[in-house]
mmCIF file of C-alpha atoms in Angstrom:
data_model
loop_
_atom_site.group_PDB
_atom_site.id
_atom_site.type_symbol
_atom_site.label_atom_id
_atom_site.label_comp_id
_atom_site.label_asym_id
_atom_site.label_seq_id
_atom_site.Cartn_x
_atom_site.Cartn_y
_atom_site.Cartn_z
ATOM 1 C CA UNK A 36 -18.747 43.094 67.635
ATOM 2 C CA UNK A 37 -21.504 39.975 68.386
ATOM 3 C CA UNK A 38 -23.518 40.800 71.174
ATOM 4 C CA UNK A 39 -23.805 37.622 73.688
ATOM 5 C CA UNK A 40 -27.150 36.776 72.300
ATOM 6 C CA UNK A 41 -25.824 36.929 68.870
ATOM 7 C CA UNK A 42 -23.269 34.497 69.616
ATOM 8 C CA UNK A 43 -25.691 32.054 71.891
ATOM 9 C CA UNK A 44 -28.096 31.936 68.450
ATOM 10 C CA UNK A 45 -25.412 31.310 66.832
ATOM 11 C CA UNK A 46 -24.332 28.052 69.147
ATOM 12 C CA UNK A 47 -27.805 27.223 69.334
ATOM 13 C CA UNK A 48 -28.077 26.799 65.330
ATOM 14 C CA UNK A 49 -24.503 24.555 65.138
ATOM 15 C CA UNK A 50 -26.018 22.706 68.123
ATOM 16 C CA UNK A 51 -29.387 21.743 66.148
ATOM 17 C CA UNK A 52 -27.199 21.131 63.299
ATOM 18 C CA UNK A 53 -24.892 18.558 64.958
ATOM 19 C CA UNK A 54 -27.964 16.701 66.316
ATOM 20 C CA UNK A 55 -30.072 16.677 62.694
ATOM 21 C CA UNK A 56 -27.082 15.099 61.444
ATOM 22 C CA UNK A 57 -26.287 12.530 63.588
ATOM 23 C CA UNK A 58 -30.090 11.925 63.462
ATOM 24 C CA UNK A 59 -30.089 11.692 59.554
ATOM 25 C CA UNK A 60 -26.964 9.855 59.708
ATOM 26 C CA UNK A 61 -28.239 7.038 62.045
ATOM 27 C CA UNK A 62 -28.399 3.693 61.024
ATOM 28 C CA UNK A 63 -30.633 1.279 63.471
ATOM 29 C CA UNK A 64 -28.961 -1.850 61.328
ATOM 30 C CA UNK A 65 -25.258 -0.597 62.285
ATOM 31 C CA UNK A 66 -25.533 1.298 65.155
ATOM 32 C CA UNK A 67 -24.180 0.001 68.890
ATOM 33 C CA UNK A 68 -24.633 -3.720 68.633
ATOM 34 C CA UNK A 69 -26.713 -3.850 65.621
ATOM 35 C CA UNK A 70 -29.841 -4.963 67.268
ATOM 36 C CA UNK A 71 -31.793 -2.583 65.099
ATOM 37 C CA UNK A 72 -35.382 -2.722 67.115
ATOM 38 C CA UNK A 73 -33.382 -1.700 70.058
ATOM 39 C CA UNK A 74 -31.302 1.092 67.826
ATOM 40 C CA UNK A 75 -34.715 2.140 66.752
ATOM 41 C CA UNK A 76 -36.608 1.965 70.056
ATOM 42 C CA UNK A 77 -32.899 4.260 71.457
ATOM 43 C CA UNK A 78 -33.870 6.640 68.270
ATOM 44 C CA UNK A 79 -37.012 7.708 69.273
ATOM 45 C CA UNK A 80 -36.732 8.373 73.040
ATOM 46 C CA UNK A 81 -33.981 10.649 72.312
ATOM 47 C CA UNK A 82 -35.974 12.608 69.634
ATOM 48 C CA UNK A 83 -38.957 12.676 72.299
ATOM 49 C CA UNK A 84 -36.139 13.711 74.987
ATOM 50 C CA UNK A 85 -34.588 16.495 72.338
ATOM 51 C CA UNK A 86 -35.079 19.793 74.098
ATOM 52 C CA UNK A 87 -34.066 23.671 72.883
ATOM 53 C CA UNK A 88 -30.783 23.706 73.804
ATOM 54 C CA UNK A 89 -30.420 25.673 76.846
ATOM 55 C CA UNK A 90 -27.485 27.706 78.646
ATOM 56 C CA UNK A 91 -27.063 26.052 82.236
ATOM 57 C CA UNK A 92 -24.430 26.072 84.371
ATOM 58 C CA UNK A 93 -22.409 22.726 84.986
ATOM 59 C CA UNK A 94 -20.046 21.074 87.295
ATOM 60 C CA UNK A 95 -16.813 19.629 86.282
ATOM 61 C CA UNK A 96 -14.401 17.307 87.013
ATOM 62 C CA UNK A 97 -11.828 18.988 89.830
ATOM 63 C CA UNK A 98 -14.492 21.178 91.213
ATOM 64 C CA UNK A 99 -14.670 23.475 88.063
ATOM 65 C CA UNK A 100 -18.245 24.826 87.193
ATOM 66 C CA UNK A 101 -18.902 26.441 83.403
ATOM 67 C CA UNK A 102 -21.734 26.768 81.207
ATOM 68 C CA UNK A 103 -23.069 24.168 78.488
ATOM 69 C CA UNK A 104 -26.364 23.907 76.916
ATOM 70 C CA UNK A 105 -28.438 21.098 78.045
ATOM 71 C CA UNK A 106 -29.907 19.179 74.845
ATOM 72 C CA UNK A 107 -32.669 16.725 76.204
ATOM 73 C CA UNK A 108 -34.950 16.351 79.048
ATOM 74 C CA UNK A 109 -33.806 14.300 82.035
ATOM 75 C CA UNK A 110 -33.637 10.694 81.851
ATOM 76 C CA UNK A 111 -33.354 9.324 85.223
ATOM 77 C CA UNK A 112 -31.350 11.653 87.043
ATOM 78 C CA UNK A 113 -28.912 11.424 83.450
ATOM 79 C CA UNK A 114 -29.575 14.629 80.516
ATOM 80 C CA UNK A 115 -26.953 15.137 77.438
ATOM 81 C CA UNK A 116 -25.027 18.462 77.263
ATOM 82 C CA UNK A 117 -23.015 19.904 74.232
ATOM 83 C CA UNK A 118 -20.049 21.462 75.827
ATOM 84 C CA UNK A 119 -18.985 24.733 73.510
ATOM 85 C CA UNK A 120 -15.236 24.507 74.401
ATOM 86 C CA UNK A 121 -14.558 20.906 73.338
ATOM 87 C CA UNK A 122 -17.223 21.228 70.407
ATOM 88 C CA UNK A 123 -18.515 17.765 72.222
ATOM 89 C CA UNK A 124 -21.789 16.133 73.509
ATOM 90 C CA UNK A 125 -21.563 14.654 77.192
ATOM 91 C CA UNK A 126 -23.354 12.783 79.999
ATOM 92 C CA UNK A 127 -24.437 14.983 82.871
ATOM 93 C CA UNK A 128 -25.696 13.280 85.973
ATOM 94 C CA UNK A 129 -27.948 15.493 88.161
ATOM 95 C CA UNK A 130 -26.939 16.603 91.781
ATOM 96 C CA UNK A 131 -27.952 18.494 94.447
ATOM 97 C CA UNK A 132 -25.410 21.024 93.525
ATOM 98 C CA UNK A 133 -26.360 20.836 89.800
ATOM 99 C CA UNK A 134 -24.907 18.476 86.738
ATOM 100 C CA UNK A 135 -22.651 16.917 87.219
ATOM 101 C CA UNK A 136 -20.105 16.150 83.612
ATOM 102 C CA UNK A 137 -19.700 12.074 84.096
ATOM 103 C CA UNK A 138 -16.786 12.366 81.497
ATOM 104 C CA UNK A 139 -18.794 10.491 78.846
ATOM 105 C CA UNK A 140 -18.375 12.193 75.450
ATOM 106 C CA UNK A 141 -18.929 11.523 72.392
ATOM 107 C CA UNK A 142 -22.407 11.746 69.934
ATOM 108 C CA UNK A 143 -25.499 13.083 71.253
ATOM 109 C CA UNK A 144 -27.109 9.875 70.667
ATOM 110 C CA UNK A 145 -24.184 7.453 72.048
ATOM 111 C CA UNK A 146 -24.176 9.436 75.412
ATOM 112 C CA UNK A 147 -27.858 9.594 75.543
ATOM 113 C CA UNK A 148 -28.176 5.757 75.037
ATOM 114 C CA UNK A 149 -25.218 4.877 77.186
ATOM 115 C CA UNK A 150 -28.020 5.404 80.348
#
């Protein structure tokens, strides 16, 4: 049986590996509108926002609350969560009752740029 911290490590590590991806995978040239000194400039604030991804509890849609690990740092009141049950990234928008899911999923780096 996997103990609970077992199984966070193990979400953790799939978490970090998503993100290096994406990161190795991103091309400034291509990406959003191809403007690649903005694609670059979008690059590194999300690297600098990167955090260890961290169990939190977060509001959903319909008054639902559940647990995803935040991935960077605030930006605004806006952070990017990776949501284990959809095996997604999303926009979380902070509140005084927590974050808030803003239904925008996708990448790590699309939702963290789309603020």
């Amino acid at each position: 049986m996997v103990s609970e911290q077992e199984s966070q490590a193990r979400e953790v590590a799939h978490i970090k590996q998503r993100i290096g991806s994406e990161i190795e995978a991103f091309d400034p040239t291509t990406a959003a509108a191809g403007i690649e000194d903005w694609n670059e400039a979008t690059l590194a604030d999300f690297r600098n926002a990167l955090i260890e991804p961290n169990l939190i509890e977060v509001n959903l849609p319909g008054g639902i609350t559940d647990f995803a690990y935040a991935v960077t740092r605030q930006k605004g009141p806006y952070r990017v969560l990776w949501l284990p049950w959809l095996d997604i990234f999303s926009l979380a928008v902070e509140s005084r009752f927590g974050p808030v899911d803003i239904n925008v999923h996708g990448d790590a780096i699309g939702c963290f740029s789309s603020v």
